[in-house]
Coordinates of C-alpha atoms and ligand atoms in Angstrom, one line a residue:
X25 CA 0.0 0.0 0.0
X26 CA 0.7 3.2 -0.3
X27 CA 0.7 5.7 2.4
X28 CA 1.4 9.5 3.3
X29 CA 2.2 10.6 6.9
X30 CA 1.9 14.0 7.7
X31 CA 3.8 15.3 10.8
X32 CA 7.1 13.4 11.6
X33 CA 7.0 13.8 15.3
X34 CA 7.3 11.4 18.0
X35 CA 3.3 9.6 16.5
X36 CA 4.4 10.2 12.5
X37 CA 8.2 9.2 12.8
X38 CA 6.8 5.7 14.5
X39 CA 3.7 5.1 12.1
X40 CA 5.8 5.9 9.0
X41 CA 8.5 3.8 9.9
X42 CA 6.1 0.5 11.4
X43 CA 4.4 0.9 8.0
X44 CA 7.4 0.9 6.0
X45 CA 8.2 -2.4 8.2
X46 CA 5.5 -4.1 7.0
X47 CA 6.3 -3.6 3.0
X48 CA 4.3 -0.5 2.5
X49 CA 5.7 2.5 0.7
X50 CA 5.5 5.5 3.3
X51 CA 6.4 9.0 2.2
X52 CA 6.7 11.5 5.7
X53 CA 5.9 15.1 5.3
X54 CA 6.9 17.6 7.8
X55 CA 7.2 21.5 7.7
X56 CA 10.3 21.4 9.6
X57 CA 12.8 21.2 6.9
X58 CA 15.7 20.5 8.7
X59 CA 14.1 17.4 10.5
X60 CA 13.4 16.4 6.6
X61 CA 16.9 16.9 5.5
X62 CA 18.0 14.9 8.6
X63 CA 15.5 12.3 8.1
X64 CA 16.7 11.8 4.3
X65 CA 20.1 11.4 5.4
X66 CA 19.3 8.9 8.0
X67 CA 19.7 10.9 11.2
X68 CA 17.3 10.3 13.5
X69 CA 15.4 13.5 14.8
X70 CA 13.9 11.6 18.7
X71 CA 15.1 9.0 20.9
X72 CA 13.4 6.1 20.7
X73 CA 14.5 2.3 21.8
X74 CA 14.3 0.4 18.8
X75 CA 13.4 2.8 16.2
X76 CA 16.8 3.8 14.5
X77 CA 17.4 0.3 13.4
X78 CA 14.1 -0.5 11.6
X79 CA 14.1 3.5 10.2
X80 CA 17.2 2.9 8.7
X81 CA 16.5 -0.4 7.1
X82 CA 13.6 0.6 5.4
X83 CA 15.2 4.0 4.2
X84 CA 17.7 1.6 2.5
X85 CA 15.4 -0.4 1.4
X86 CA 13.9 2.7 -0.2
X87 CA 10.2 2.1 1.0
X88 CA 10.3 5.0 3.2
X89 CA 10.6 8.8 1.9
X90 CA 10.8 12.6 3.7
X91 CA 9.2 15.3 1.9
X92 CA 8.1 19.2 3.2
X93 CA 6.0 18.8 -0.5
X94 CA 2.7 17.7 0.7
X95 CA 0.8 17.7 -2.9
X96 CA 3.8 15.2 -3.7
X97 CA 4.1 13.7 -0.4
X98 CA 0.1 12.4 -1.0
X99 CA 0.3 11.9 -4.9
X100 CA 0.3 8.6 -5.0
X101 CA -0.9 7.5 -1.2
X102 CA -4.2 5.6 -0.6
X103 CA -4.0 6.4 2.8
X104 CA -2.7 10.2 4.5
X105 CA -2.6 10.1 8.1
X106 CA -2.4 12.7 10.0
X107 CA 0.0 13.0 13.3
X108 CA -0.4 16.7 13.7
X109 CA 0.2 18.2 17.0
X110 CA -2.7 19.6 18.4
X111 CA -1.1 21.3 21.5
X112 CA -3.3 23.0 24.4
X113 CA -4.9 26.3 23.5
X114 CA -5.3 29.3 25.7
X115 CA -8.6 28.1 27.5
X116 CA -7.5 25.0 27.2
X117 CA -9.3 23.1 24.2
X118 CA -7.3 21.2 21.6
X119 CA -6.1 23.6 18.9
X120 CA -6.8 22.0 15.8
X121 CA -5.0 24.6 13.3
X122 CA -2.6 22.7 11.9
X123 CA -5.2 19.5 11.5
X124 CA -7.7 22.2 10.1
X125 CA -4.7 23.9 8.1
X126 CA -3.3 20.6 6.4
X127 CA -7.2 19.1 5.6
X128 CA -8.0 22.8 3.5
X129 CA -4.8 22.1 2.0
X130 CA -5.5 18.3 0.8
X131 CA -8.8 20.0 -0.5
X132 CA -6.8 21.8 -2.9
X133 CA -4.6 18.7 -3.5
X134 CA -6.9 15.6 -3.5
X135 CA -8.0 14.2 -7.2
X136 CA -8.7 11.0 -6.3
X137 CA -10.2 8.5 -3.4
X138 CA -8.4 8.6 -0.4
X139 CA -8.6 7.9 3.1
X140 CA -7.5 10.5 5.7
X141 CA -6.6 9.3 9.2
X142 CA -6.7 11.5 12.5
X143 CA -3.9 10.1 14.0
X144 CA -3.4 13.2 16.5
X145 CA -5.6 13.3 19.4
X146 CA -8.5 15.5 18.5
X147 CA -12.1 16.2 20.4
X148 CA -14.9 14.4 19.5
X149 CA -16.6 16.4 16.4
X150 CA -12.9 16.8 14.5
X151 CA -13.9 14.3 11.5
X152 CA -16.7 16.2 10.6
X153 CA -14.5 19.1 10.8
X154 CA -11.7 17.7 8.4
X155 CA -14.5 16.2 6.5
X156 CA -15.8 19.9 6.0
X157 CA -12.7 21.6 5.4
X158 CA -11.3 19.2 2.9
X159 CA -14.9 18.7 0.9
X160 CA -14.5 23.1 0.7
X161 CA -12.6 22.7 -2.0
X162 CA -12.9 18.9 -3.2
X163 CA -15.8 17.5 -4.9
X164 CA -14.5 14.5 -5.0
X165 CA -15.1 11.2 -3.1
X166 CA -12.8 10.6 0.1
X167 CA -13.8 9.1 3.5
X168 CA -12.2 10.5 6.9
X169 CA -11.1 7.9 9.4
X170 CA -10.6 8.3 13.3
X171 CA -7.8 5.9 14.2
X172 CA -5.8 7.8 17.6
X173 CA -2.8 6.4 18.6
X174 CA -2.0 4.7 21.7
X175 CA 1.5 3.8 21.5
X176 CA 3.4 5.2 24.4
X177 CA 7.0 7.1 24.1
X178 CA 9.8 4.6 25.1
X179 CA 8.2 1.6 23.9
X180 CA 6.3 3.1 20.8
X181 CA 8.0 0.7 18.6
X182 CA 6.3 -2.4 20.1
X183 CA 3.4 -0.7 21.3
X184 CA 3.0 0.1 17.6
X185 CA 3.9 -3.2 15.9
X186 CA 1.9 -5.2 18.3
X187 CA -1.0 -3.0 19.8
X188 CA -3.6 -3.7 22.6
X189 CA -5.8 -3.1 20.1
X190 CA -6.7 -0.8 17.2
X191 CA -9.4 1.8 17.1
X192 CA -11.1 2.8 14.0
X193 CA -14.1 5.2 13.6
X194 CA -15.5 5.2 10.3
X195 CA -18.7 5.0 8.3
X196 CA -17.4 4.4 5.2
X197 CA -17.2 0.5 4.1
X198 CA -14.1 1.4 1.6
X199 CA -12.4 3.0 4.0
X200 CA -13.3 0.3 6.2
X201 CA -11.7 -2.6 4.2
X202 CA -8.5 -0.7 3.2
X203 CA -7.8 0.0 6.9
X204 CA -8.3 -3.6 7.7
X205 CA -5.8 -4.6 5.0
X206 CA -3.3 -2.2 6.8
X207 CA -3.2 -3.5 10.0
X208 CA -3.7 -7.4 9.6
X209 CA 0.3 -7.5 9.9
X210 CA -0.2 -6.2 13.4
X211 CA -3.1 -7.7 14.5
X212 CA -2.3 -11.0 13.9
X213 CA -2.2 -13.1 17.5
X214 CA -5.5 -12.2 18.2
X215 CA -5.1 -8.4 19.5
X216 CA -8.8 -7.1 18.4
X217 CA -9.4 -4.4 15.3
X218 CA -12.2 -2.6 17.2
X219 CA -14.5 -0.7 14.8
X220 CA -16.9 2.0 16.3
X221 CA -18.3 5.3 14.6
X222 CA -16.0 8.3 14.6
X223 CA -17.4 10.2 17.7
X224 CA -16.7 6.9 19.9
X225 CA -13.4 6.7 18.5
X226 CA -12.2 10.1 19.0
X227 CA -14.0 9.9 22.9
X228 CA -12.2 6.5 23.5
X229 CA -8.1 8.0 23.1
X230 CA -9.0 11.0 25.8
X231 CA -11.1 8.6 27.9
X232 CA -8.2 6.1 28.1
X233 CA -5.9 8.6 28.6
X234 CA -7.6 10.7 31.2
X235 CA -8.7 7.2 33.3
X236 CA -4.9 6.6 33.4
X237 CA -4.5 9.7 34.9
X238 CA -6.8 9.5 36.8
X239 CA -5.5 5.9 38.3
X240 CA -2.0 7.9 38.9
X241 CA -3.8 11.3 40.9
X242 CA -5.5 8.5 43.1
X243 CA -2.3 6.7 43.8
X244 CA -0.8 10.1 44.3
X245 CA -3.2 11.1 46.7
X246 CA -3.0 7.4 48.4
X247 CA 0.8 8.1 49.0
X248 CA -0.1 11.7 50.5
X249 CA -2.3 9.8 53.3
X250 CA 0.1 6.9 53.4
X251 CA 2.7 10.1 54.7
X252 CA 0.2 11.0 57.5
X253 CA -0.7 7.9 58.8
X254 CA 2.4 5.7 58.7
X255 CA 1.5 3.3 56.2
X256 CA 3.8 2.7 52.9
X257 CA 2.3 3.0 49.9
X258 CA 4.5 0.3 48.2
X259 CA 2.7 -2.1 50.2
X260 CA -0.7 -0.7 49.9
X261 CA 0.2 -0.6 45.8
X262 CA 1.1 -4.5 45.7
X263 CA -1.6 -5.0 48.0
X264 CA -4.5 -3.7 45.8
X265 CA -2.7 -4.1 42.4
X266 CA -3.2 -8.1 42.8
X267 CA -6.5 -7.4 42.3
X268 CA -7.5 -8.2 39.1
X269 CA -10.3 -5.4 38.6
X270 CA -7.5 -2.9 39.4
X271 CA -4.3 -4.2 37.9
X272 CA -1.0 -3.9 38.9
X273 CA 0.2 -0.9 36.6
X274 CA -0.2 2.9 36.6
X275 CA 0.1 2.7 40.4
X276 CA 3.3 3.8 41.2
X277 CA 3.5 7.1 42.7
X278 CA 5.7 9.5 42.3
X279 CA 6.1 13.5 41.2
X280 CA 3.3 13.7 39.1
X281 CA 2.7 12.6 35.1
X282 CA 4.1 14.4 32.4
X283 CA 4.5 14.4 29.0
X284 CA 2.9 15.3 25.6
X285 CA -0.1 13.7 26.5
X286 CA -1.8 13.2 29.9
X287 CA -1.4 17.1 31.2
X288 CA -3.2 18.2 27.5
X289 CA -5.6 15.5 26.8
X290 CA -7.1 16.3 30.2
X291 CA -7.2 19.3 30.4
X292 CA -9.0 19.3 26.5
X293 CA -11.4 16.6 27.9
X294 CA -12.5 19.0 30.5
X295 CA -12.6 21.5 28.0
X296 CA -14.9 19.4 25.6
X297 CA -17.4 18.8 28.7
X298 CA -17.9 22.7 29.5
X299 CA -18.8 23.1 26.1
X300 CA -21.3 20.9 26.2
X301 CA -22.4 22.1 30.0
X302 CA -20.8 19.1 31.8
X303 CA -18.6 19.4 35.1
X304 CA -16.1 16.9 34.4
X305 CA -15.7 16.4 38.4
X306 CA -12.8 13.6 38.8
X307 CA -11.0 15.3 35.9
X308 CA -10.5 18.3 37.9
X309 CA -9.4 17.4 40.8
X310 CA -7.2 15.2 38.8
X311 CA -5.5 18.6 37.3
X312 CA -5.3 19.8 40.6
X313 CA -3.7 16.7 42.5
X314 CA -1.2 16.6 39.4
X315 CA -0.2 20.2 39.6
X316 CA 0.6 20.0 43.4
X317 CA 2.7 16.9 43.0
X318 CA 5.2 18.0 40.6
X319 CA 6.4 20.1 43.2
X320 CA 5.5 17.1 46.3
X321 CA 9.4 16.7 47.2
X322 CA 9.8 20.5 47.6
X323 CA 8.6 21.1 51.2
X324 CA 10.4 17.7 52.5
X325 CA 13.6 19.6 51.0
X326 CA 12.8 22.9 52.2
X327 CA 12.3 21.4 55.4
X328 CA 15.6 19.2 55.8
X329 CA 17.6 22.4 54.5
X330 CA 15.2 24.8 57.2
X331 CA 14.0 26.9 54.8
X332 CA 17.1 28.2 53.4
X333 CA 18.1 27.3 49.5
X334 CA 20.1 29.6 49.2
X335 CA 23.6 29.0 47.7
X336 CA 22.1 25.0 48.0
X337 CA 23.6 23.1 45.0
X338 CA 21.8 19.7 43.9
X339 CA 22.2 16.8 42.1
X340 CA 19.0 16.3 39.7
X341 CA 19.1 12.9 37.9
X342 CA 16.5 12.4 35.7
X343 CA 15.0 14.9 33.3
X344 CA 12.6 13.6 30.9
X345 CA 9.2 13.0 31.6
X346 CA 9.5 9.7 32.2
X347 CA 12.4 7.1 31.3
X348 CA 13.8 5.7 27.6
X349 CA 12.7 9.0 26.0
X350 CA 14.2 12.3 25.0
X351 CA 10.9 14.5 25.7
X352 CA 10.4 16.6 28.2
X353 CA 7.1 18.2 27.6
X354 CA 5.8 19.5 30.9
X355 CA 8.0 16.9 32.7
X356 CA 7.7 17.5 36.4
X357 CA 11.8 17.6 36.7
X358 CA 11.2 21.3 34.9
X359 CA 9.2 22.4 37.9
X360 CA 11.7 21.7 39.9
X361 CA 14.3 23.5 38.5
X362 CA 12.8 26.5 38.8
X363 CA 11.2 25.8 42.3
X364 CA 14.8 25.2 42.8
X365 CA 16.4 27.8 41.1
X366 CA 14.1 30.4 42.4
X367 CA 14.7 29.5 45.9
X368 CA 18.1 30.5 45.1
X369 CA 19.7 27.1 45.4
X370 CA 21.9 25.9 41.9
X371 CA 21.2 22.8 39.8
X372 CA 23.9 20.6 38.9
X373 CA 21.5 17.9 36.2
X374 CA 21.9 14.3 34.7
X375 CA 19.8 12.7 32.0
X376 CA 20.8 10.1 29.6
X377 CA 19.2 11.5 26.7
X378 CA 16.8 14.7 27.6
X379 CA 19.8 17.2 28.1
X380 CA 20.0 18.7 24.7
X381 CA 16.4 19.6 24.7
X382 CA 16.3 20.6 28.2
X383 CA 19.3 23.2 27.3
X384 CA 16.8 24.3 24.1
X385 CA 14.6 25.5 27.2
X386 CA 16.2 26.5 30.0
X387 CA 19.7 27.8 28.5
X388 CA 22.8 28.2 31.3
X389 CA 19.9 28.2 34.6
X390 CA 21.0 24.8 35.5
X391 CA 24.5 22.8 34.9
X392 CA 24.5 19.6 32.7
X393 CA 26.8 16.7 33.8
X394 CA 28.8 14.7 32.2
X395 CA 27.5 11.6 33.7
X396 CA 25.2 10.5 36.7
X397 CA 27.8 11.0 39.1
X398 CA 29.4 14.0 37.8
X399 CA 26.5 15.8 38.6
X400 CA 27.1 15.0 42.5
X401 CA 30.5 16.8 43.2
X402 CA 29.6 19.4 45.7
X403 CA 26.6 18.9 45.8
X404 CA 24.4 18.9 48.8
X405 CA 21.8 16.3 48.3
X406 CA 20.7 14.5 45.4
X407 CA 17.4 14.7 43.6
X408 CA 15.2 11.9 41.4
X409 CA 13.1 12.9 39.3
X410 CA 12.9 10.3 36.3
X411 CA 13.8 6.6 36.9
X412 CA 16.1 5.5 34.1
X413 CA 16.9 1.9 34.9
X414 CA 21.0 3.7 35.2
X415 CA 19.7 5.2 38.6
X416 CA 17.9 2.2 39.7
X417 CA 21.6 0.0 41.7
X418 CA 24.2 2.9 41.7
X419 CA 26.8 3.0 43.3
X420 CA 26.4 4.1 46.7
X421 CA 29.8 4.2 47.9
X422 CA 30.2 6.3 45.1
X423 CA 27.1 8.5 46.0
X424 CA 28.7 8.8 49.5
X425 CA 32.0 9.7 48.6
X426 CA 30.9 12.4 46.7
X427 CA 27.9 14.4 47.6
X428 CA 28.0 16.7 50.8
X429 CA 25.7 15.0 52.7
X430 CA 24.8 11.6 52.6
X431 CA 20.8 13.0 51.5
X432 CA 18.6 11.2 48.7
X433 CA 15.5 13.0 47.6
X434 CA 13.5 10.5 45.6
X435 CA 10.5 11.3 43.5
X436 CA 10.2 8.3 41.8
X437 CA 10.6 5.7 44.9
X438 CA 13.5 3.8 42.9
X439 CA 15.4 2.6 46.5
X440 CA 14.9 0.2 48.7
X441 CA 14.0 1.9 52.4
X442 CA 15.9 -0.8 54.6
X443 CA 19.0 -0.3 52.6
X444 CA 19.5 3.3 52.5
X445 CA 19.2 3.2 56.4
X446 CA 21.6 0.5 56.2
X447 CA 23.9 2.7 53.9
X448 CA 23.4 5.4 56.3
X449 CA 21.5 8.0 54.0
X450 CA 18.8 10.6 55.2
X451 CA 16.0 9.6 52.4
X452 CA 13.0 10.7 51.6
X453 CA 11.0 9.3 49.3
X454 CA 6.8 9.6 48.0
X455 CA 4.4 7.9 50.7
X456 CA 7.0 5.8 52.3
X457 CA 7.9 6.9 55.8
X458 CA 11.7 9.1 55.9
X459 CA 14.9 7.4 56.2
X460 CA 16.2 9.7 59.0
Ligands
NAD28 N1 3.7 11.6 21.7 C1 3.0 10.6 22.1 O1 3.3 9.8 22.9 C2 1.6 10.5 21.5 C3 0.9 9.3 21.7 C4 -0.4 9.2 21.2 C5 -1.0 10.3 20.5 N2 -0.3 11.4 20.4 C6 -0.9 12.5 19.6 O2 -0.4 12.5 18.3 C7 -0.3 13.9 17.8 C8 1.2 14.2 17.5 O3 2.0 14.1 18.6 P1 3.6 14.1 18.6 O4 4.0 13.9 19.9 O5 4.0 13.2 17.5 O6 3.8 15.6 18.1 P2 5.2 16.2 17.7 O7 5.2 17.7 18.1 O8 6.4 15.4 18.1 O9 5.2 16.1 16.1 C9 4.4 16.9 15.2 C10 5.1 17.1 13.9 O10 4.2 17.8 13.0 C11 4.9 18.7 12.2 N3 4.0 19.7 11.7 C12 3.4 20.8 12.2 N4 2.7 21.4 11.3 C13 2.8 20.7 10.1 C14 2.2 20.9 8.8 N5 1.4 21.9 8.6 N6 2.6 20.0 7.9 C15 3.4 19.0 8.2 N7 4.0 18.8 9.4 C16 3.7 19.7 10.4 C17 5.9 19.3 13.2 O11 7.0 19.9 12.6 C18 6.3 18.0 14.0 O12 7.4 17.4 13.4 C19 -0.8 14.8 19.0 O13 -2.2 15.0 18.7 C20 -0.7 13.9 20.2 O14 -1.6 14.2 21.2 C21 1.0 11.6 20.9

């Protein structure tokens, strides 16, 4: 088959290059023209496990293509999907500009059948919207199709080539067969195809996504009463996560979600209820949980240090919004750099592969380290904020030896409680009792 993908972010780079995996004939367009010229050269523009390989054997292979040429980049594809950001807007709705913006241009493009995918994560209403825009200036027949993505960042490879399941929203029996055809390569042990009408599909992505939020605030807010009445909330997450009506992931508390994803699909799902004169009431307080606990380990610091940052220097390790990815859209370690920073207190920061994006944004505020334990010389306590599997068995002599006080502030609840007593460390950690 032959496909189009427009956007080559962290959704388009994936699809394009899965697709291209299974034999189809992908060509990428992006705006950005240097991520283009990067992208035909085979450099990788975003970190993700597993991705370089496969994207450079299909760009030798030739079956997959970069273009900033939309009208060429679609020519000859059955199939354009769309992985368009569609970023927060000032009251907090998705802003659906550059899905609205590329779907009048395909109107002045399109001159024969095709089907055009809403990849991004767009309210409920957006097919209809596309449909419209596109149909402006098209008279043509073409079907729009609601397939959101679900991979997640750090394991979007396999969370791509073999999904959970796959979501589809469409009306149209063409468009129906041709994205069957498409993903029977990924489907094939069983995971289900789930066709539904384009509403329920577009609902389903913010609904999953704001339930897993959810299931995070509550363990967040577990954790916060765990601190008050002496129980650990490592034990009360096994204890109700071997229940099988709750599961055992998304429990793990911790400084609050991040990401491209959670913080603005939220917020947008709240958005879509107002307009529609419905008090999303969990999602709320879901916001409001999450904003408060990006900046959870700040009054155990303040506290241990009496109030006084000033001319404090810390370790941060961790820097990405969570591990095994380069992106650090609204990842809590952020806050705390200028919670940090504004206290007066200097930042000394590790991450294995966020630090060139984190430098975009916050320039010379903080110092980058050379390694993990670079960042700990003179430092006085060290801070974690994302739990790369790197952080997980340091070494601890090492630790010791080279911070100014033996003091762990952990926001991801990576270490063992009995051992850093045994190791002699003051340690604090989210909804586990102190290590004093
Ligand atoms: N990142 C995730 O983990 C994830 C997972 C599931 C769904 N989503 C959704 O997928 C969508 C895309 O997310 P992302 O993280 O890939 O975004 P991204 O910002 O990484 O990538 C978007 C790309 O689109 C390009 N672009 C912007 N305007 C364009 C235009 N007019 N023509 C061509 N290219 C254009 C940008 O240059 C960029 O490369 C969003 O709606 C997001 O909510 C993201």
């Amino acid at each position: 088959m032959k496909i189009a993908v427009v956007g080559t972010g962290y959704v388009g780079l994936v699809t394009g290059t899965c697709f291209a995996e299974t034999g189809n004939q992908v060509t990428c367009v992006d705006i950005d023209k240097s991520k283009v010229d990067k992208l035909s050269n085979g450099q990788i523009t975003i970190y993700e496990p597993g991705l370089e390989k496969i994207f450079l054997r299909n760009l030798k292979e030739d079956r997959l293509h970069f273009t900033t040429n939309l009208a060429e980049g679609v020519k000859d594809a059955t199939i354009v999907f769309l992985a368009l950001p569609t970023p927060p807007g000032e009251d907090g709705s998705a802003d659906l500009k550059y899905i609205l913006g590329v779907a009048d241009d395909l109107g002045k493009i399109l001159t024969d059948y095709k089907v055009i995918v809403d990849k991004s994560t767009v309210p409920v209403g957006t097919a209809d919207k596309v449909q419209a825009a596109i149909a402006k200036n098209y008279k043509g027949e073409f079907a729009v199709v609601s397939n959101p993505e679900f991979l997640r960042e750090g394991v979007a490879v396999d969370d791509f080539m073999k999904p959970d399941r796959v979501v589809v929203g469409t009306s149209d029996e063409r468009a129906k067969k041709i994205m069957t055809d498409l993903y029977a390569p990924f489907v094939r042990s069983g995971n289900p195809v789930i066709f539904m009408d384009e509403k329920s599909a577009e609902l389903t992505k913010y609904a999953a996504n704001s339930f897993l939020a959810v299931k995070i605030s509550f363990m967040n807010e577990i954790a916060r009463l765990c601190e008050r009445l002496g129980a650990d909330v490592d034990m009360v997450r096994k204890g109700i996560g071997s229940d099988e009506r709750i599961g055992k992931r998304f429990l793990f508390p911790g400084i609050g979600y991040g990401g491209s994803c959670f913080p603005k699909d939220v917020q947008a799902l709240v958005k879509s209820s107002s307009e529609v004169n419905y008090d999303f009431e969990i999602l709320n307080a879901v916001m409001k949980v999450n904003e408060e606990q990006k900046l959870f380990l700040m009054p155990k610091i303040n506290a241990y240090f009496n109030n006084d940052l000033k001319g404090k220097r810390f370790a941060l390790w961790g820097l990405a919004f969570k591990p095994n990815t380069d992106d650090i859209r609204e990842a809590p370690a952020l806050y705390m750099i200028d919670a940090l920073t504004e206290a007066g207190a200097t930042v000394h920061a590790y991450d294995p592969e966020a630090m060139p994006n984190v430098k975009q944004v916050v320039g010379n505020k903080i110092d980058f380290a050379e390694g993990q334990y670079d960042a700990l010389e003179n430092a006085d306590a060290l801070i974690i904020a994302t739990e790369w599997s790197e952080f997980r068995t340091p070494e601890f002599e090492k630790i010791s030896s080279m911070l100014k006080n033996k003091v762990i502030f952990d926001g991801r609840n990576v270490y063992d409680r009995a051992q850093m007593k045994e190791l002699g460390f003051f340690y604090e950690s989210v909804g586990r009792e102190a290590v004093k």
